[in-house]
């Protein structure tokens, strides 16, 4: 029997942690059945990069594609969750040990996942992808990279370079994942961003289903899809 689907996206809520300087997330009930209104209605105010979201090339590349131009199948198909041992950064040296192949969808589970997913505290020392690791992934021509932090790049330093290296190589970026309940290994991923024409990013809902090592969902679980 196949494993159940696991939601790896963060719940949107008022006051949730966001990147310093970004507009805060706010959910506001503008109508309510309990107050005698004809229906319940909620207004949402948020940054496109709040919570679980996808980055488009337009986020860091002049003239880059918007999030509405992301092929639908980028976020749907076999993926691999890789446990990162380094508690400071995702390095090229560590990635080289994982036989990463062209076209893979990779989700990196780091020490970030040990922190509460619903915390309102922004940790500047989150585990991030280094510039060397970004170049390594770009050379491997992976299709999608996901991280359990609000950014693939560091809070200070080469964070912009990391984005440019990956986005410039055609790698779509999935940030703000909650991987605390998922074990490393092959999974089936379903993740789609909101369709916002020309946007530099968009909120996304992401779910995974662990795949066994045998049978239809297993032996082919790590094979990249084009």
C-alpha positions as protocol buffer text, in pm:
chain_id: "A"
residue {
  index: 1
  type: UNK
  ca { x: 0 y: 0 z: 0 }
}
residue {
  index: 2
  type: UNK
  ca { x: 145 y: 341 z: -95 }
}
residue {
  index: 3
  type: UNK
  ca { x: 243 y: 585 z: 178 }
}
residue {
  index: 4
  type: UNK
  ca { x: 14 y: 876 z: 259 }
}
residue {
  index: 5
  type: UNK
  ca { x: 70 y: 1224 z: 126 }
}
residue {
  index: 6
  type: UNK
  ca { x: 253 y: 1460 z: 363 }
}
residue {
  index: 7
  type: UNK
  ca { x: 204 y: 1836 z: 352 }
}
residue {
  index: 8
  type: UNK
  ca { x: 546 y: 2007 z: 352 }
}
residue {
  index: 9
  type: UNK
  ca { x: 417 y: 2362 z: 317 }
}
residue {
  index: 10
  type: UNK
  ca { x: 385 y: 2613 z: 598 }
}
residue {
  index: 11
  type: UNK
  ca { x: 37 y: 2727 z: 706 }
}
residue {
  index: 12
  type: UNK
  ca { x: -25 y: 3093 z: 629 }
}
residue {
  index: 13
  type: UNK
  ca { x: -114 y: 3297 z: 934 }
}
residue {
  index: 14
  type: UNK
  ca { x: -101 y: 3651 z: 1062 }
}
residue {
  index: 15
  type: UNK
  ca { x: 237 y: 3737 z: 1206 }
}
residue {
  index: 16
  type: UNK
  ca { x: 421 y: 3439 z: 1059 }
}
residue {
  index: 17
  type: UNK
  ca { x: 796 y: 3483 z: 1025 }
}
residue {
  index: 18
  type: UNK
  ca { x: 908 y: 3661 z: 710 }
}
residue {
  index: 19
  type: UNK
  ca { x: 1232 y: 3783 z: 560 }
}
residue {
  index: 20
  type: UNK
  ca { x: 1346 y: 4099 z: 744 }
}
residue {
  index: 21
  type: UNK
  ca { x: 1212 y: 4405 z: 561 }
}
residue {
  index: 22
  type: UNK
  ca { x: 945 y: 4217 z: 365 }
}
residue {
  index: 23
  type: UNK
  ca { x: 579 y: 4312 z: 414 }
}
residue {
  index: 24
  type: UNK
  ca { x: 423 y: 4110 z: 697 }
}
residue {
  index: 25
  type: UNK
  ca { x: 156 y: 3848 z: 638 }
}
residue {
  index: 26
  type: UNK
  ca { x: -191 y: 3943 z: 754 }
}
residue {
  index: 27
  type: UNK
  ca { x: -519 y: 3753 z: 732 }
}
residue {
  index: 28
  type: UNK
  ca { x: -823 y: 3966 z: 807 }
}
residue {
  index: 29
  type: UNK
  ca { x: -1185 y: 3849 z: 842 }
}
residue {
  index: 30
  type: UNK
  ca { x: -1388 y: 4112 z: 659 }
}
residue {
  index: 31
  type: UNK
  ca { x: -1720 y: 3927 z: 679 }
}
residue {
  index: 32
  type: UNK
  ca { x: -1829 y: 3656 z: 920 }
}
residue {
  index: 33
  type: UNK
  ca { x: -2134 y: 3433 z: 938 }
}
residue {
  index: 34
  type: UNK
  ca { x: -2100 y: 3441 z: 1317 }
}
residue {
  index: 35
  type: UNK
  ca { x: -2148 y: 3818 z: 1304 }
}
residue {
  index: 36
  type: UNK
  ca { x: -2463 y: 3792 z: 1097 }
}
residue {
  index: 37
  type: UNK
  ca { x: -2305 y: 3850 z: 756 }
}
residue {
  index: 38
  type: UNK
  ca { x: -2429 y: 3661 z: 451 }
}
residue {
  index: 39
  type: UNK
  ca { x: -2101 y: 3473 z: 421 }
}
residue {
  index: 40
  type: UNK
  ca { x: -1754 y: 3449 z: 571 }
}
residue {
  index: 41
  type: UNK
  ca { x: -1484 y: 3633 z: 377 }
}
residue {
  index: 42
  type: UNK
  ca { x: -1112 y: 3668 z: 443 }
}
residue {
  index: 43
  type: UNK
  ca { x: -868 y: 3921 z: 299 }
}
residue {
  index: 44
  type: UNK
  ca { x: -501 y: 3824 z: 269 }
}
residue {
  index: 45
  type: UNK
  ca { x: -206 y: 4060 z: 259 }
}
residue {
  index: 46
  type: UNK
  ca { x: 137 y: 3906 z: 207 }
}
residue {
  index: 47
  type: UNK
  ca { x: 467 y: 3912 z: 22 }
}
residue {
  index: 48
  type: UNK
  ca { x: 505 y: 3673 z: -271 }
}
residue {
  index: 49
  type: UNK
  ca { x: 802 y: 3521 z: -86 }
}
residue {
  index: 50
  type: UNK
  ca { x: 631 y: 3452 z: 245 }
}
residue {
  index: 51
  type: UNK
  ca { x: 603 y: 3101 z: 381 }
}
residue {
  index: 52
  type: UNK
  ca { x: 637 y: 2819 z: 130 }
}
residue {
  index: 53
  type: UNK
  ca { x: 693 y: 2976 z: -209 }
}
residue {
  index: 54
  type: UNK
  ca { x: 866 y: 2945 z: -545 }
}
residue {
  index: 55
  type: UNK
  ca { x: 1119 y: 3188 z: -686 }
}
residue {
  index: 56
  type: UNK
  ca { x: 1106 y: 3277 z: -1055 }
}
residue {
  index: 57
  type: UNK
  ca { x: 1407 y: 3394 z: -1260 }
}
residue {
  index: 58
  type: UNK
  ca { x: 1258 y: 3745 z: -1251 }
}
residue {
  index: 59
  type: UNK
  ca { x: 1341 y: 3755 z: -879 }
}
residue {
  index: 60
  type: UNK
  ca { x: 1713 y: 3806 z: -946 }
}
residue {
  index: 61
  type: UNK
  ca { x: 1766 y: 3814 z: -1324 }
}
residue {
  index: 62
  type: UNK
  ca { x: 1686 y: 4124 z: -1534 }
}
residue {
  index: 63
  type: UNK
  ca { x: 1434 y: 4021 z: -1797 }
}
residue {
  index: 64
  type: UNK
  ca { x: 1392 y: 3680 z: -1633 }
}
residue {
  index: 65
  type: UNK
  ca { x: 1077 y: 3473 z: -1669 }
}
residue {
  index: 66
  type: UNK
  ca { x: 787 y: 3530 z: -1432 }
}
residue {
  index: 67
  type: UNK
  ca { x: 640 y: 3263 z: -1208 }
}
residue {
  index: 68
  type: UNK
  ca { x: 349 y: 3211 z: -1450 }
}
residue {
  index: 69
  type: UNK
  ca { x: 601 y: 3080 z: -1704 }
}
residue {
  index: 70
  type: UNK
  ca { x: 712 y: 2791 z: -1484 }
}
residue {
  index: 71
  type: UNK
  ca { x: 626 y: 2465 z: -1661 }
}
residue {
  index: 72
  type: UNK
  ca { x: 364 y: 2282 z: -1456 }
}
residue {
  index: 73
  type: UNK
  ca { x: 562 y: 1958 z: -1456 }
}
residue {
  index: 74
  type: UNK
  ca { x: 860 y: 2119 z: -1282 }
}
residue {
  index: 75
  type: UNK
  ca { x: 682 y: 2075 z: -951 }
}
residue {
  index: 76
  type: UNK
  ca { x: 515 y: 1741 z: -1023 }
}
residue {
  index: 77
  type: UNK
  ca { x: 701 y: 1411 z: -1030 }
}
residue {
  index: 78
  type: UNK
  ca { x: 974 y: 1208 z: -859 }
}
residue {
  index: 79
  type: UNK
  ca { x: 1197 y: 1399 z: -619 }
}
residue {
  index: 80
  type: UNK
  ca { x: 1463 y: 1316 z: -365 }
}
residue {
  index: 81
  type: UNK
  ca { x: 1491 y: 1440 z: -8 }
}
residue {
  index: 82
  type: UNK
  ca { x: 1858 y: 1462 z: 89 }
}
residue {
  index: 83
  type: UNK
  ca { x: 1963 y: 1491 z: 452 }
}
residue {
  index: 84
  type: UNK
  ca { x: 2241 y: 1747 z: 495 }
}
residue {
  index: 85
  type: UNK
  ca { x: 2487 y: 1664 z: 771 }
}
residue {
  index: 86
  type: UNK
  ca { x: 2663 y: 2001 z: 782 }
}
residue {
  index: 87
  type: UNK
  ca { x: 2487 y: 2222 z: 1036 }
}
residue {
  index: 88
  type: UNK
  ca { x: 2615 y: 2546 z: 884 }
}
residue {
  index: 89
  type: UNK
  ca { x: 2577 y: 2521 z: 507 }
}
residue {
  index: 90
  type: UNK
  ca { x: 2497 y: 2301 z: 210 }
}
residue {
  index: 91
  type: UNK
  ca { x: 2837 y: 2262 z: 45 }
}
residue {
  index: 92
  type: UNK
  ca { x: 2955 y: 2129 z: -290 }
}
residue {
  index: 93
  type: UNK
  ca { x: 3176 y: 1881 z: -107 }
}
residue {
  index: 94
  type: UNK
  ca { x: 2879 y: 1722 z: 68 }
}
residue {
  index: 95
  type: UNK
  ca { x: 2657 y: 1726 z: -241 }
}
residue {
  index: 96
  type: UNK
  ca { x: 2925 y: 1545 z: -443 }
}
residue {
  index: 97
  type: UNK
  ca { x: 2862 y: 1236 z: -229 }
}
residue {
  index: 98
  type: UNK
  ca { x: 2498 y: 1206 z: -338 }
}
residue {
  index: 99
  type: UNK
  ca { x: 2534 y: 1116 z: -707 }
}
residue {
  index: 100
  type: UNK
  ca { x: 2314 y: 1406 z: -818 }
}
residue {
  index: 101
  type: UNK
  ca { x: 2191 y: 1370 z: -1175 }
}
residue {
  index: 102
  type: UNK
  ca { x: 2058 y: 1592 z: -1448 }
}
residue {
  index: 103
  type: UNK
  ca { x: 1689 y: 1677 z: -1422 }
}
residue {
  index: 104
  type: UNK
  ca { x: 1643 y: 1580 z: -1057 }
}
residue {
  index: 105
  type: UNK
  ca { x: 1413 y: 1754 z: -815 }
}
residue {
  index: 106
  type: UNK
  ca { x: 1604 y: 1788 z: -487 }
}
residue {
  index: 107
  type: UNK
  ca { x: 1472 y: 1886 z: -145 }
}
residue {
  index: 108
  type: UNK
  ca { x: 1739 y: 1948 z: 116 }
}
residue {
  index: 109
  type: UNK
  ca { x: 1656 y: 1860 z: 476 }
}
residue {
  index: 110
  type: UNK
  ca { x: 1891 y: 2042 z: 711 }
}
residue {
  index: 111
  type: UNK
  ca { x: 1923 y: 2136 z: 1076 }
}
residue {
  index: 112
  type: UNK
  ca { x: 1665 y: 2405 z: 997 }
}
residue {
  index: 113
  type: UNK
  ca { x: 1397 y: 2135 z: 1015 }
}
residue {
  index: 114
  type: UNK
  ca { x: 1469 y: 2082 z: 1384 }
}
residue {
  index: 115
  type: UNK
  ca { x: 1341 y: 2433 z: 1457 }
}
residue {
  index: 116
  type: UNK
  ca { x: 966 y: 2483 z: 1508 }
}
residue {
  index: 117
  type: UNK
  ca { x: 800 y: 2543 z: 1172 }
}
residue {
  index: 118
  type: UNK
  ca { x: 556 y: 2790 z: 1330 }
}
residue {
  index: 119
  type: UNK
  ca { x: 818 y: 3004 z: 1505 }
}
residue {
  index: 120
  type: UNK
  ca { x: 784 y: 3381 z: 1470 }
}
residue {
  index: 121
  type: UNK
  ca { x: 1160 y: 3424 z: 1512 }
}
residue {
  index: 122
  type: UNK
  ca { x: 1383 y: 3480 z: 1210 }
}
residue {
  index: 123
  type: UNK
  ca { x: 1713 y: 3295 z: 1254 }
}
residue {
  index: 124
  type: UNK
  ca { x: 1990 y: 3467 z: 1060 }
}
residue {
  index: 125
  type: UNK
  ca { x: 2216 y: 3162 z: 1089 }
}
residue {
  index: 126
  type: UNK
  ca { x: 1992 y: 2925 z: 892 }
}
residue {
  index: 127
  type: UNK
  ca { x: 2158 y: 2648 z: 691 }
}
residue {
  index: 128
  type: UNK
  ca { x: 2193 y: 2772 z: 333 }
}
residue {
  index: 129
  type: UNK
  ca { x: 2340 y: 2678 z: -3 }
}
residue {
  index: 130
  type: UNK
  ca { x: 2690 y: 2811 z: -64 }
}
residue {
  index: 131
  type: UNK
  ca { x: 2792 y: 2972 z: -393 }
}
residue {
  index: 132
  type: UNK
  ca { x: 3015 y: 2673 z: -473 }
}
residue {
  index: 133
  type: UNK
  ca { x: 2725 y: 2435 z: -410 }
}
residue {
  index: 134
  type: UNK
  ca { x: 2500 y: 2649 z: -632 }
}
residue {
  index: 135
  type: UNK
  ca { x: 2752 y: 2623 z: -914 }
}
residue {
  index: 136
  type: UNK
  ca { x: 2775 y: 2248 z: -855 }
}
residue {
  index: 137
  type: UNK
  ca { x: 2397 y: 2212 z: -885 }
}
residue {
  index: 138
  type: UNK
  ca { x: 2389 y: 2439 z: -1190 }
}
residue {
  index: 139
  type: UNK
  ca { x: 2649 y: 2221 z: -1364 }
}
residue {
  index: 140
  type: UNK
  ca { x: 2443 y: 1912 z: -1283 }
}
residue {
  index: 141
  type: UNK
  ca { x: 2145 y: 2085 z: -1446 }
}
residue {
  index: 142
  type: UNK
  ca { x: 1897 y: 1984 z: -1178 }
}
residue {
  index: 143
  type: UNK
  ca { x: 1541 y: 2091 z: -1235 }
}
residue {
  index: 144
  type: UNK
  ca { x: 1423 y: 2209 z: -895 }
}
residue {
  index: 145
  type: UNK
  ca { x: 1589 y: 2276 z: -560 }
}
residue {
  index: 146
  type: UNK
  ca { x: 1390 y: 2300 z: -238 }
}
residue {
  index: 147
  type: UNK
  ca { x: 1510 y: 2414 z: 104 }
}
residue {
  index: 148
  type: UNK
  ca { x: 1374 y: 2424 z: 460 }
}
residue {
  index: 149
  type: UNK
  ca { x: 1454 y: 2794 z: 496 }
}
residue {
  index: 150
  type: UNK
  ca { x: 1308 y: 3115 z: 354 }
}
residue {
  index: 151
  type: UNK
  ca { x: 1601 y: 3146 z: 114 }
}
residue {
  index: 152
  type: UNK
  ca { x: 1841 y: 2918 z: -68 }
}
residue {
  index: 153
  type: UNK
  ca { x: 2118 y: 3174 z: -2 }
}
residue {
  index: 154
  type: UNK
  ca { x: 2264 y: 3307 z: 318 }
}
residue {
  index: 155
  type: UNK
  ca { x: 2113 y: 3600 z: 505 }
}
residue {
  index: 156
  type: UNK
  ca { x: 2428 y: 3804 z: 446 }
}
residue {
  index: 157
  type: UNK
  ca { x: 2708 y: 3759 z: 196 }
}
residue {
  index: 158
  type: UNK
  ca { x: 2661 y: 3561 z: -125 }
}
residue {
  index: 159
  type: UNK
  ca { x: 2285 y: 3499 z: -107 }
}
residue {
  index: 160
  type: UNK
  ca { x: 2224 y: 3698 z: -425 }
}
residue {
  index: 161
  type: UNK
  ca { x: 2498 y: 3511 z: -608 }
}
residue {
  index: 162
  type: UNK
  ca { x: 2345 y: 3178 z: -508 }
}
residue {
  index: 163
  type: UNK
  ca { x: 2008 y: 3283 z: -651 }
}
residue {
  index: 164
  type: UNK
  ca { x: 2165 y: 3407 z: -976 }
}
residue {
  index: 165
  type: UNK
  ca { x: 2373 y: 3092 z: -1024 }
}
residue {
  index: 166
  type: UNK
  ca { x: 2072 y: 2864 z: -985 }
}
residue {
  index: 167
  type: UNK
  ca { x: 1806 y: 3072 z: -1157 }
}
residue {
  index: 168
  type: UNK
  ca { x: 2047 y: 3153 z: -1440 }
}
residue {
  index: 169
  type: UNK
  ca { x: 2096 y: 2781 z: -1498 }
}
residue {
  index: 170
  type: UNK
  ca { x: 1723 y: 2720 z: -1526 }
}
residue {
  index: 171
  type: UNK
  ca { x: 1680 y: 2579 z: -1175 }
}
residue {
  index: 172
  type: UNK
  ca { x: 1347 y: 2666 z: -1013 }
}
residue {
  index: 173
  type: UNK
  ca { x: 1368 y: 2739 z: -641 }
}
residue {
  index: 174
  type: UNK
  ca { x: 1126 y: 2617 z: -375 }
}
residue {
  index: 175
  type: UNK
  ca { x: 1179 y: 2785 z: -39 }
}
residue {
  index: 176
  type: UNK
  ca { x: 1019 y: 2779 z: 305 }
}
residue {
  index: 177
  type: UNK
  ca { x: 953 y: 2404 z: 322 }
}
residue {
  index: 178
  type: UNK
  ca { x: 861 y: 2216 z: 637 }
}
residue {
  index: 179
  type: UNK
  ca { x: 1050 y: 1886 z: 605 }
}
residue {
  index: 180
  type: UNK
  ca { x: 1033 y: 1798 z: 975 }
}
residue {
  index: 181
  type: UNK
  ca { x: 794 y: 1505 z: 920 }
}
residue {
  index: 182
  type: UNK
  ca { x: 957 y: 1355 z: 611 }
}
residue {
  index: 183
  type: UNK
  ca { x: 1244 y: 1106 z: 606 }
}
residue {
  index: 184
  type: UNK
  ca { x: 1524 y: 1132 z: 349 }
}
residue {
  index: 185
  type: UNK
  ca { x: 1475 y: 929 z: 35 }
}
residue {
  index: 186
  type: UNK
  ca { x: 1270 y: 918 z: -286 }
}
residue {
  index: 187
  type: UNK
  ca { x: 929 y: 1086 z: -287 }
}
residue {
  index: 188
  type: UNK
  ca { x: 658 y: 1189 z: -527 }
}
residue {
  index: 189
  type: UNK
  ca { x: 626 y: 1570 z: -526 }
}
residue {
  index: 190
  type: UNK
  ca { x: 327 y: 1783 z: -615 }
}
residue {
  index: 191
  type: UNK
  ca { x: 386 y: 2157 z: -590 }
}
residue {
  index: 192
  type: UNK
  ca { x: 231 y: 2442 z: -784 }
}
residue {
  index: 193
  type: UNK
  ca { x: 263 y: 2820 z: -739 }
}
residue {
  index: 194
  type: UNK
  ca { x: -21 y: 3066 z: -773 }
}
residue {
  index: 195
  type: UNK
  ca { x: -49 y: 3186 z: -1132 }
}
residue {
  index: 196
  type: UNK
  ca { x: 53 y: 3552 z: -1110 }
}
residue {
  index: 197
  type: UNK
  ca { x: 155 y: 3697 z: -1449 }
}
residue {
  index: 198
  type: UNK
  ca { x: 509 y: 3836 z: -1449 }
}
residue {
  index: 199
  type: UNK
  ca { x: 559 y: 3785 z: -1075 }
}
residue {
  index: 200
  type: UNK
  ca { x: 903 y: 3723 z: -927 }
}
residue {
  index: 201
  type: UNK
  ca { x: 762 y: 3449 z: -708 }
}
residue {
  index: 202
  type: UNK
  ca { x: 442 y: 3309 z: -562 }
}
residue {
  index: 203
  type: UNK
  ca { x: 308 y: 3119 z: -261 }
}
residue {
  index: 204
  type: UNK
  ca { x: 285 y: 2743 z: -317 }
}
residue {
  index: 205
  type: UNK
  ca { x: 128 y: 2434 z: -166 }
}
residue {
  index: 206
  type: UNK
  ca { x: 367 y: 2139 z: -162 }
}
residue {
  index: 207
  type: UNK
  ca { x: 300 y: 1777 z: -71 }
}
residue {
  index: 208
  type: UNK
  ca { x: 511 y: 1462 z: -98 }
}
residue {
  index: 209
  type: UNK
  ca { x: 446 y: 1091 z: -82 }
}
residue {
  index: 210
  type: UNK
  ca { x: 734 y: 863 z: 19 }
}
residue {
  index: 211
  type: UNK
  ca { x: 816 y: 606 z: -247 }
}
residue {
  index: 212
  type: UNK
  ca { x: 927 y: 251 z: -169 }
}
residue {
  index: 213
  type: UNK
  ca { x: 1238 y: 94 z: -306 }
}
residue {
  index: 214
  type: UNK
  ca { x: 1057 y: -177 z: -500 }
}
residue {
  index: 215
  type: UNK
  ca { x: 770 y: -190 z: -744 }
}
residue {
  index: 216
  type: UNK
  ca { x: 630 y: 81 z: -967 }
}
residue {
  index: 217
  type: UNK
  ca { x: 675 y: 362 z: -714 }
}
residue {
  index: 218
  type: UNK
  ca { x: 1011 y: 242 z: -590 }
}
residue {
  index: 219
  type: UNK
  ca { x: 1280 y: 131 z: -831 }
}
residue {
  index: 220
  type: UNK
  ca { x: 1210 y: 428 z: -1056 }
}
residue {
  index: 221
  type: UNK
  ca { x: 1165 y: 674 z: -770 }
}
residue {
  index: 222
  type: UNK
  ca { x: 1496 y: 853 z: -821 }
}
residue {
  index: 223
  type: UNK
  ca { x: 1492 y: 860 z: -1197 }
}
residue {
  index: 224
  type: UNK
  ca { x: 1481 y: 1224 z: -1321 }
}
residue {
  index: 225
  type: UNK
  ca { x: 1193 y: 1327 z: -1541 }
}
residue {
  index: 226
  type: UNK
  ca { x: 1233 y: 1565 z: -1831 }
}
